[in-house]
PDB file of C-alpha atoms and ligand atoms in Angstrom:
ATOM      1  CA  MET A  12      81.528 -48.697  -9.312  1.00  0.00           C
ATOM      2  CA  LEU A  13      83.099 -46.086 -11.590  1.00  0.00           C
ATOM      3  CA  VAL A  14      85.727 -43.416 -11.243  1.00  0.00           C
ATOM      4  CA  ARG A  15      84.232 -40.090 -12.317  1.00  0.00           C
ATOM      5  CA  LYS A  16      87.269 -37.868 -12.201  1.00  0.00           C
ATOM      6  CA  ALA A  17      90.978 -38.635 -12.443  1.00  0.00           C
ATOM      7  CA  GLU A  18      93.564 -35.882 -12.604  1.00  0.00           C
ATOM      8  CA  PHE A  19      97.339 -35.953 -12.873  1.00  0.00           C
ATOM      9  CA  ILE A  20      98.926 -33.982 -10.009  1.00  0.00           C
ATOM     10  CA  LYS A  21     102.690 -34.279 -10.398  1.00  0.00           C
ATOM     11  CA  SER A  22     105.734 -36.442 -11.027  1.00  0.00           C
ATOM     12  CA  SER A  23     108.259 -36.531  -8.196  1.00  0.00           C
ATOM     13  CA  LYS A  24     111.883 -37.632  -8.157  1.00  0.00           C
ATOM     14  CA  SER A  25     111.756 -38.529  -4.465  1.00  0.00           C
ATOM     15  CA  HIS A  26     109.344 -38.876  -1.558  1.00  0.00           C
ATOM     16  CA  ALA A  27     110.276 -35.358  -0.435  1.00  0.00           C
ATOM     17  CA  GLU A  28     108.733 -33.850  -3.580  1.00  0.00           C
ATOM     18  CA  CYS A  29     105.431 -35.732  -3.328  1.00  0.00           C
ATOM     19  CA  PRO A  30     102.187 -33.756  -2.858  1.00  0.00           C
ATOM     20  CA  PRO A  31     101.103 -33.059   0.757  1.00  0.00           C
ATOM     21  CA  PRO A  32      99.854 -36.292   2.336  1.00  0.00           C
ATOM     22  CA  LYS A  33      96.314 -35.033   2.804  1.00  0.00           C
ATOM     23  CA  LYS A  34      94.308 -37.828   1.181  1.00  0.00           C
ATOM     24  CA  PRO A  35      94.375 -41.600   1.541  1.00  0.00           C
ATOM     25  CA  GLU A  36      96.880 -42.989  -0.948  1.00  0.00           C
ATOM     26  CA  TYR A  37      97.065 -46.237  -2.921  1.00  0.00           C
ATOM     27  CA  ALA A  38     100.316 -47.155  -4.660  1.00  0.00           C
ATOM     28  CA  PHE A  39     100.692 -49.420  -7.695  1.00  0.00           C
ATOM     29  CA  ILE A  40     103.969 -51.154  -8.412  1.00  0.00           C
ATOM     30  CA  GLY A  41     105.321 -54.081 -10.394  1.00  0.00           C
ATOM     31  CA  ARG A  42     107.959 -55.218 -12.840  1.00  0.00           C
ATOM     32  CA  SER A  43     108.109 -53.212 -16.027  1.00  0.00           C
ATOM     33  CA  ASN A  44     105.663 -54.477 -18.647  1.00  0.00           C
ATOM     34  CA  VAL A  45     103.429 -56.101 -16.009  1.00  0.00           C
ATOM     35  CA  GLY A  46     100.481 -54.067 -17.318  1.00  0.00           C
ATOM     36  CA  LYS A  47     100.504 -51.341 -14.669  1.00  0.00           C
ATOM     37  CA  SER A  48      99.738 -48.405 -16.960  1.00  0.00           C
ATOM     38  CA  SER A  49      96.975 -50.341 -18.704  1.00  0.00           C
ATOM     39  CA  LEU A  50      95.451 -51.303 -15.350  1.00  0.00           C
ATOM     40  CA  ILE A  51      95.585 -47.725 -14.031  1.00  0.00           C
ATOM     41  CA  ASN A  52      93.986 -46.428 -17.223  1.00  0.00           C
ATOM     42  CA  THR A  53      91.210 -49.020 -16.984  1.00  0.00           C
ATOM     43  CA  LEU A  54      90.628 -48.384 -13.267  1.00  0.00           C
ATOM     44  CA  THR A  55      90.328 -44.648 -13.883  1.00  0.00           C
ATOM     45  CA  ASN A  56      88.422 -44.887 -17.159  1.00  0.00           C
ATOM     46  CA  LYS A  57      90.997 -42.786 -18.948  1.00  0.00           C
ATOM     47  CA  LYS A  58      92.738 -43.982 -22.055  1.00  0.00           C
ATOM     48  CA  SER A  59      96.144 -42.508 -21.350  1.00  0.00           C
ATOM     49  CA  LEU A  60      96.285 -41.227 -17.790  1.00  0.00           C
ATOM     50  CA  ALA A  61      99.310 -43.397 -17.038  1.00  0.00           C
ATOM     51  CA  LYS A  62     101.792 -43.450 -19.890  1.00  0.00           C
ATOM     52  CA  THR A  63     102.757 -46.895 -21.080  1.00  0.00           C
ATOM     53  CA  SER A  64     106.385 -47.273 -20.221  1.00  0.00           C
ATOM     54  CA  ALA A  65     108.440 -47.200 -23.380  1.00  0.00           C
ATOM     55  CA  ARG A  66     111.863 -46.408 -21.954  1.00  0.00           C
ATOM     56  CA  PRO A  67     113.348 -47.004 -18.489  1.00  0.00           C
ATOM     57  CA  GLY A  68     114.774 -43.489 -18.046  1.00  0.00           C
ATOM     58  CA  LYS A  69     111.363 -41.928 -18.474  1.00  0.00           C
ATOM     59  CA  THR A  70     109.578 -43.984 -15.907  1.00  0.00           C
ATOM     60  CA  GLN A  71     111.629 -43.558 -12.744  1.00  0.00           C
ATOM     61  CA  LEU A  72     109.344 -40.992 -11.210  1.00  0.00           C
ATOM     62  CA  ILE A  73     106.592 -41.224  -8.621  1.00  0.00           C
ATOM     63  CA  ASN A  74     103.399 -40.109 -10.381  1.00  0.00           C
ATOM     64  CA  HIS A  75     100.471 -38.860  -8.306  1.00  0.00           C
ATOM     65  CA  PHE A  76      96.887 -38.709  -9.524  1.00  0.00           C
ATOM     66  CA  VAL A  77      93.882 -37.554  -7.543  1.00  0.00           C
ATOM     67  CA  ILE A  78      90.753 -39.637  -7.989  1.00  0.00           C
ATOM     68  CA  ASP A  79      87.249 -38.190  -7.515  1.00  0.00           C
ATOM     69  CA  ASP A  80      88.847 -35.402  -5.435  1.00  0.00           C
ATOM     70  CA  ASN A  81      89.043 -38.000  -2.720  1.00  0.00           C
ATOM     71  CA  TRP A  82      92.107 -40.248  -2.876  1.00  0.00           C
ATOM     72  CA  TYR A  83      95.556 -40.442  -4.412  1.00  0.00           C
ATOM     73  CA  LEU A  84      96.503 -43.102  -6.874  1.00  0.00           C
ATOM     74  CA  THR A  85     100.282 -43.379  -7.085  1.00  0.00           C
ATOM     75  CA  ASP A  86     101.998 -44.893 -10.075  1.00  0.00           C
ATOM     76  CA  LEU A  87     105.407 -46.068  -8.877  1.00  0.00           C
ATOM     77  CA  PRO A  88     108.173 -46.813 -11.367  1.00  0.00           C
ATOM     78  CA  GLY A  89     108.343 -50.345 -12.752  1.00  0.00           C
ATOM     79  CA  TYR A  90     111.274 -52.393 -11.510  1.00  0.00           C
ATOM     80  CA  GLY A  91     113.361 -55.130 -13.083  1.00  0.00           C
ATOM     81  CA  TRP A  92     114.608 -53.349 -16.191  1.00  0.00           C
ATOM     82  CA  ALA A  93     117.372 -55.585 -17.561  1.00  0.00           C
ATOM     83  CA  ARG A  94     118.996 -52.716 -19.452  1.00  0.00           C
ATOM     84  CA  VAL A  95     119.622 -50.530 -16.409  1.00  0.00           C
ATOM     85  CA  SER A  96     122.926 -50.884 -14.521  1.00  0.00           C
ATOM     86  CA  ARG A  97     122.929 -52.627 -11.157  1.00  0.00           C
ATOM     87  CA  ASP A  98     123.901 -49.416  -9.317  1.00  0.00           C
ATOM     88  CA  LYS A  99     121.110 -47.460 -10.929  1.00  0.00           C
ATOM     89  CA  ARG A 100     118.607 -50.238 -10.154  1.00  0.00           C
ATOM     90  CA  MET A 101     119.651 -50.246  -6.503  1.00  0.00           C
ATOM     91  CA  SER A 102     119.410 -46.480  -6.045  1.00  0.00           C
ATOM     92  CA  PHE A 103     116.042 -46.412  -7.678  1.00  0.00           C
ATOM     93  CA  MET A 104     114.744 -49.262  -5.509  1.00  0.00           C
ATOM     94  CA  ASP A 105     116.045 -47.258  -2.524  1.00  0.00           C
ATOM     95  CA  MET A 106     113.991 -44.289  -3.716  1.00  0.00           C
ATOM     96  CA  ILE A 107     110.860 -46.453  -3.930  1.00  0.00           C
ATOM     97  CA  LYS A 108     111.511 -48.070  -0.561  1.00  0.00           C
ATOM     98  CA  THR A 109     112.038 -44.708   1.144  1.00  0.00           C
ATOM     99  CA  TYR A 110     108.734 -43.526  -0.310  1.00  0.00           C
ATOM    100  CA  LEU A 111     106.928 -46.668   0.912  1.00  0.00           C
ATOM    101  CA  GLU A 112     108.457 -46.479   4.390  1.00  0.00           C
ATOM    102  CA  THR A 113     107.842 -42.789   4.967  1.00  0.00           C
ATOM    103  CA  ARG A 114     104.632 -41.847   3.174  1.00  0.00           C
ATOM    104  CA  PRO A 115     102.260 -41.353   6.123  1.00  0.00           C
ATOM    105  CA  ASN A 116      98.969 -41.467   4.163  1.00  0.00           C
ATOM    106  CA  LEU A 117      99.737 -44.672   2.269  1.00  0.00           C
ATOM    107  CA  VAL A 118      96.847 -47.064   2.893  1.00  0.00           C
ATOM    108  CA  ILE A 119      97.980 -50.010   0.809  1.00  0.00           C
ATOM    109  CA  THR A 120     100.404 -50.913  -1.960  1.00  0.00           C
ATOM    110  CA  PHE A 121      99.168 -53.027  -4.832  1.00  0.00           C
ATOM    111  CA  VAL A 122     101.889 -55.337  -6.144  1.00  0.00           C
ATOM    112  CA  LEU A 123     101.129 -56.319  -9.730  1.00  0.00           C
ATOM    113  CA  ILE A 124     102.071 -59.765 -10.995  1.00  0.00           C
ATOM    114  CA  ASP A 125     101.712 -60.969 -14.592  1.00  0.00           C
ATOM    115  CA  VAL A 126      99.580 -64.072 -14.113  1.00  0.00           C
ATOM    116  CA  ARG A 127     101.216 -65.859 -17.063  1.00  0.00           C
ATOM    117  CA  HIS A 128     104.652 -66.117 -15.486  1.00  0.00           C
ATOM    118  CA  ASN A 129     106.242 -68.242 -12.774  1.00  0.00           C
ATOM    119  CA  ALA A 130     107.021 -66.476  -9.507  1.00  0.00           C
ATOM    120  CA  GLN A 131     110.006 -64.150 -10.063  1.00  0.00           C
ATOM    121  CA  SER A 132     112.602 -63.665  -7.338  1.00  0.00           C
ATOM    122  CA  ASN A 133     112.540 -59.848  -7.462  1.00  0.00           C
ATOM    123  CA  ASP A 134     108.758 -59.811  -6.876  1.00  0.00           C
ATOM    124  CA  LEU A 135     109.034 -62.322  -4.032  1.00  0.00           C
ATOM    125  CA  GLU A 136     111.916 -60.425  -2.418  1.00  0.00           C
ATOM    126  CA  PHE A 137     110.049 -57.154  -2.718  1.00  0.00           C
ATOM    127  CA  MET A 138     106.962 -58.616  -1.017  1.00  0.00           C
ATOM    128  CA  GLN A 139     109.178 -60.096   1.707  1.00  0.00           C
ATOM    129  CA  TRP A 140     110.637 -56.655   2.285  1.00  0.00           C
ATOM    130  CA  LEU A 141     107.117 -55.147   2.513  1.00  0.00           C
ATOM    131  CA  GLY A 142     106.176 -57.809   5.052  1.00  0.00           C
ATOM    132  CA  PHE A 143     109.346 -57.240   7.059  1.00  0.00           C
ATOM    133  CA  LYS A 144     108.604 -53.509   7.167  1.00  0.00           C
ATOM    134  CA  GLN A 145     104.927 -54.161   7.940  1.00  0.00           C
ATOM    135  CA  ILE A 146     103.800 -52.159   4.928  1.00  0.00           C
ATOM    136  CA  PRO A 147     100.330 -53.428   3.966  1.00  0.00           C
ATOM    137  CA  PHE A 148     100.073 -54.793   0.439  1.00  0.00           C
ATOM    138  CA  ALA A 149      97.710 -56.672  -1.830  1.00  0.00           C
ATOM    139  CA  ILE A 150      98.472 -58.608  -5.004  1.00  0.00           C
ATOM    140  CA  ILE A 151      96.839 -57.881  -8.339  1.00  0.00           C
ATOM    141  CA  PHE A 152      97.378 -60.549 -10.977  1.00  0.00           C
ATOM    142  CA  THR A 153      97.284 -58.890 -14.407  1.00  0.00           C
ATOM    143  CA  LYS A 154      96.502 -59.972 -17.987  1.00  0.00           C
ATOM    144  CA  ALA A 155      94.026 -62.674 -16.908  1.00  0.00           C
ATOM    145  CA  ASP A 156      92.399 -62.579 -20.367  1.00  0.00           C
ATOM    146  CA  LYS A 157      95.562 -64.091 -21.841  1.00  0.00           C
ATOM    147  CA  LEU A 158      94.907 -67.471 -20.179  1.00  0.00           C
ATOM    148  CA  SER A 159      92.087 -69.984 -20.373  1.00  0.00           C
ATOM    149  CA  PRO A 160      90.007 -70.212 -17.186  1.00  0.00           C
ATOM    150  CA  THR A 161      91.657 -73.551 -16.311  1.00  0.00           C
ATOM    151  CA  GLN A 162      95.163 -72.254 -16.875  1.00  0.00           C
ATOM    152  CA  LEU A 163      94.343 -69.083 -14.933  1.00  0.00           C
ATOM    153  CA  GLU A 164      93.171 -71.045 -11.927  1.00  0.00           C
ATOM    154  CA  ALA A 165      96.215 -73.338 -12.094  1.00  0.00           C
ATOM    155  CA  ASN A 166      98.699 -70.435 -12.323  1.00  0.00           C
ATOM    156  CA  ILE A 167      97.124 -68.627  -9.381  1.00  0.00           C
ATOM    157  CA  ALA A 168      97.106 -71.799  -7.279  1.00  0.00           C
ATOM    158  CA  THR A 169     100.805 -72.371  -8.081  1.00  0.00           C
ATOM    159  CA  TYR A 170     101.666 -68.776  -7.212  1.00  0.00           C
ATOM    160  CA  GLU A 171      99.743 -68.872  -3.958  1.00  0.00           C
ATOM    161  CA  ALA A 172     101.407 -72.158  -2.984  1.00  0.00           C
ATOM    162  CA  LYS A 173     104.781 -70.523  -3.595  1.00  0.00           C
ATOM    163  CA  LEU A 174     103.819 -67.574  -1.357  1.00  0.00           C
ATOM    164  CA  LEU A 175     102.667 -69.923   1.385  1.00  0.00           C
ATOM    165  CA  GLU A 176     106.188 -71.378   1.544  1.00  0.00           C
ATOM    166  CA  ASP A 177     107.215 -68.083   3.194  1.00  0.00           C
ATOM    167  CA  TRP A 178     103.990 -66.623   4.541  1.00  0.00           C
ATOM    168  CA  ALA A 179     101.549 -67.859   7.152  1.00  0.00           C
ATOM    169  CA  GLU A 180      98.652 -66.373   5.210  1.00  0.00           C
ATOM    170  CA  LEU A 181      98.017 -64.847   1.824  1.00  0.00           C
ATOM    171  CA  PRO A 182      97.593 -61.109   1.279  1.00  0.00           C
ATOM    172  CA  PRO A 183      94.352 -59.876  -0.336  1.00  0.00           C
ATOM    173  CA  THR A 184      94.490 -60.997  -3.970  1.00  0.00           C
ATOM    174  CA  PHE A 185      92.751 -59.726  -7.097  1.00  0.00           C
ATOM    175  CA  VAL A 186      92.700 -61.147 -10.604  1.00  0.00           C
ATOM    176  CA  SER A 187      92.430 -58.527 -13.329  1.00  0.00           C
ATOM    177  CA  SER A 188      92.415 -57.761 -17.001  1.00  0.00           C
ATOM    178  CA  ALA A 189      92.748 -54.316 -18.521  1.00  0.00           C
ATOM    179  CA  HIS A 190      91.282 -55.734 -21.704  1.00  0.00           C
ATOM    180  CA  ASN A 191      88.000 -57.191 -20.458  1.00  0.00           C
ATOM    181  CA  ARG A 192      87.766 -55.297 -17.141  1.00  0.00           C
ATOM    182  CA  MET A 193      87.881 -58.465 -15.062  1.00  0.00           C
ATOM    183  CA  GLY A 194      88.527 -57.575 -11.394  1.00  0.00           C
ATOM    184  CA  ILE A 195      88.258 -53.816 -11.916  1.00  0.00           C
ATOM    185  CA  ASP A 196      85.069 -53.407  -9.874  1.00  0.00           C
ATOM    186  CA  SER A 197      86.466 -55.541  -7.044  1.00  0.00           C
ATOM    187  CA  ILE A 198      89.611 -53.419  -6.821  1.00  0.00           C
ATOM    188  CA  LEU A 199      87.605 -50.178  -6.827  1.00  0.00           C
ATOM    189  CA  HIS A 200      85.235 -51.552  -4.174  1.00  0.00           C
ATOM    190  CA  TYR A 201      88.160 -52.583  -2.043  1.00  0.00           C
ATOM    191  CA  ILE A 202      89.641 -49.062  -2.275  1.00  0.00           C
ATOM    192  CA  HIS A 203      86.243 -47.519  -1.581  1.00  0.00           C
ATOM    193  CA  ASN A 204      85.815 -49.622   1.573  1.00  0.00           C
ATOM    194  CA  LEU A 205      89.308 -48.796   2.791  1.00  0.00           C
ATOM    195  CA  ASN A 206      88.598 -45.110   2.186  1.00  0.00           C
ATOM    196  CA  GLN A 207      85.499 -45.410   4.376  1.00  0.00           C
ATOM    197  CA  SER A 208      87.430 -47.171   7.139  1.00  0.00           C
ATOM    198  CA  VAL A 209      90.287 -44.639   7.211  1.00  0.00           C
ATOM    199  CA  LYS A 210      87.717 -41.841   7.505  1.00  0.00           C
ATOM    200  CA  ASP A 211      86.046 -43.435  10.542  1.00  0.00           C
TER     201      ASP A 211
HETATM  202  P1  LIG B  16     103.632 -51.348 -17.709  1.00  0.00           P
HETATM  203  O1  LIG B  16     105.033 -51.305 -18.269  1.00  0.00           O
HETATM  204  O2  LIG B  16     103.577 -52.201 -16.494  1.00  0.00           O
HETATM  205  O3  LIG B  16     103.003 -50.002 -17.515  1.00  0.00           O
HETATM  206  O4  LIG B  16     102.755 -52.171 -18.772  1.00  0.00           O
HETATM  207  P2  LIG B  16     101.756 -51.667 -19.901  1.00  0.00           P
HETATM  208  O5  LIG B  16     100.456 -51.269 -19.336  1.00  0.00           O
HETATM  209  O6  LIG B  16     102.491 -50.702 -20.775  1.00  0.00           O
HETATM  210  O7  LIG B  16     101.498 -53.051 -20.679  1.00  0.00           O
HETATM  211  C1  LIG B  16     102.558 -53.809 -21.249  1.00  0.00           C
HETATM  212  C2  LIG B  16     102.000 -54.619 -22.412  1.00  0.00           C
HETATM  213  O8  LIG B  16     101.030 -55.555 -21.943  1.00  0.00           O
HETATM  214  C3  LIG B  16     101.271 -53.770 -23.459  1.00  0.00           C
HETATM  215  O9  LIG B  16     101.542 -54.313 -24.729  1.00  0.00           O
HETATM  216  C4  LIG B  16      99.788 -53.929 -23.098  1.00  0.00           C
HETATM  217  O10 LIG B  16      98.922 -53.800 -24.208  1.00  0.00           O
HETATM  218  C5  LIG B  16      99.771 -55.362 -22.567  1.00  0.00           C
HETATM  219  N1  LIG B  16      98.708 -55.515 -21.543  1.00  0.00           N
HETATM  220  C6  LIG B  16      98.589 -54.807 -20.409  1.00  0.00           C
HETATM  221  N2  LIG B  16      97.521 -55.214 -19.688  1.00  0.00           N
HETATM  222  C7  LIG B  16      96.931 -56.212 -20.402  1.00  0.00           C
HETATM  223  C8  LIG B  16      95.781 -57.040 -20.190  1.00  0.00           C
HETATM  224  O11 LIG B  16      95.058 -56.962 -19.179  1.00  0.00           O
HETATM  225  N3  LIG B  16      95.525 -57.967 -21.155  1.00  0.00           N
HETATM  226  C9  LIG B  16      96.306 -58.118 -22.260  1.00  0.00           C
HETATM  227  N4  LIG B  16      95.957 -59.064 -23.149  1.00  0.00           N
HETATM  228  N5  LIG B  16      97.388 -57.359 -22.495  1.00  0.00           N
HETATM  229  C10 LIG B  16      97.709 -56.408 -21.574  1.00  0.00           C
END
């Protein structure tokens, strides 16, 4: 499954500025440096659709892309920048949360997790908040090519065990690499199927 057309629509400072909610929408979020831009570029077959995030100030916008004239892909700002003040971090998380709570066409939010690292509290808290608000989400583990198959399996099992301490069941989970395209087809199929079901 391939994306044929991917176009940038606009960058918005708040949910109020986002494009009209006329297409099913899929949001991508994660800690800065998780590999979000690389994943979006690989999913959409475009080398630099999403800009790799060099500086925190430049990335705190909600970026909308329209894919195959059919659905929105939303690149949400990366969280967890150590260099940003606590106040600024809070207000920007508020902006993201307002978007997630109010965007009527949002089908699912993909939470990206770097598969090399132990579970981080800000990711876990964010997913707890999504659950509490009943906002559907799926997990995409990124950078799978950086681990051996054994290590990859072990890290995912550890992460899932950690999630099951708080959750009765796991969300849909994908394992991906922007470098060798692992998981890309599965994610696109998943979106395609959801697009069919929201149409029906
Ligand atoms: P963002 O800040 O979440 O948008 O992350 P980027 O996409 O800018 O990626 C951060 C760093 O991780 C860059 O140096 C990328 O080259 C690297 N990276 C991203 N995805 C992958 C991947 O799937 N495999 C490997 N090996 N490196 C990756």
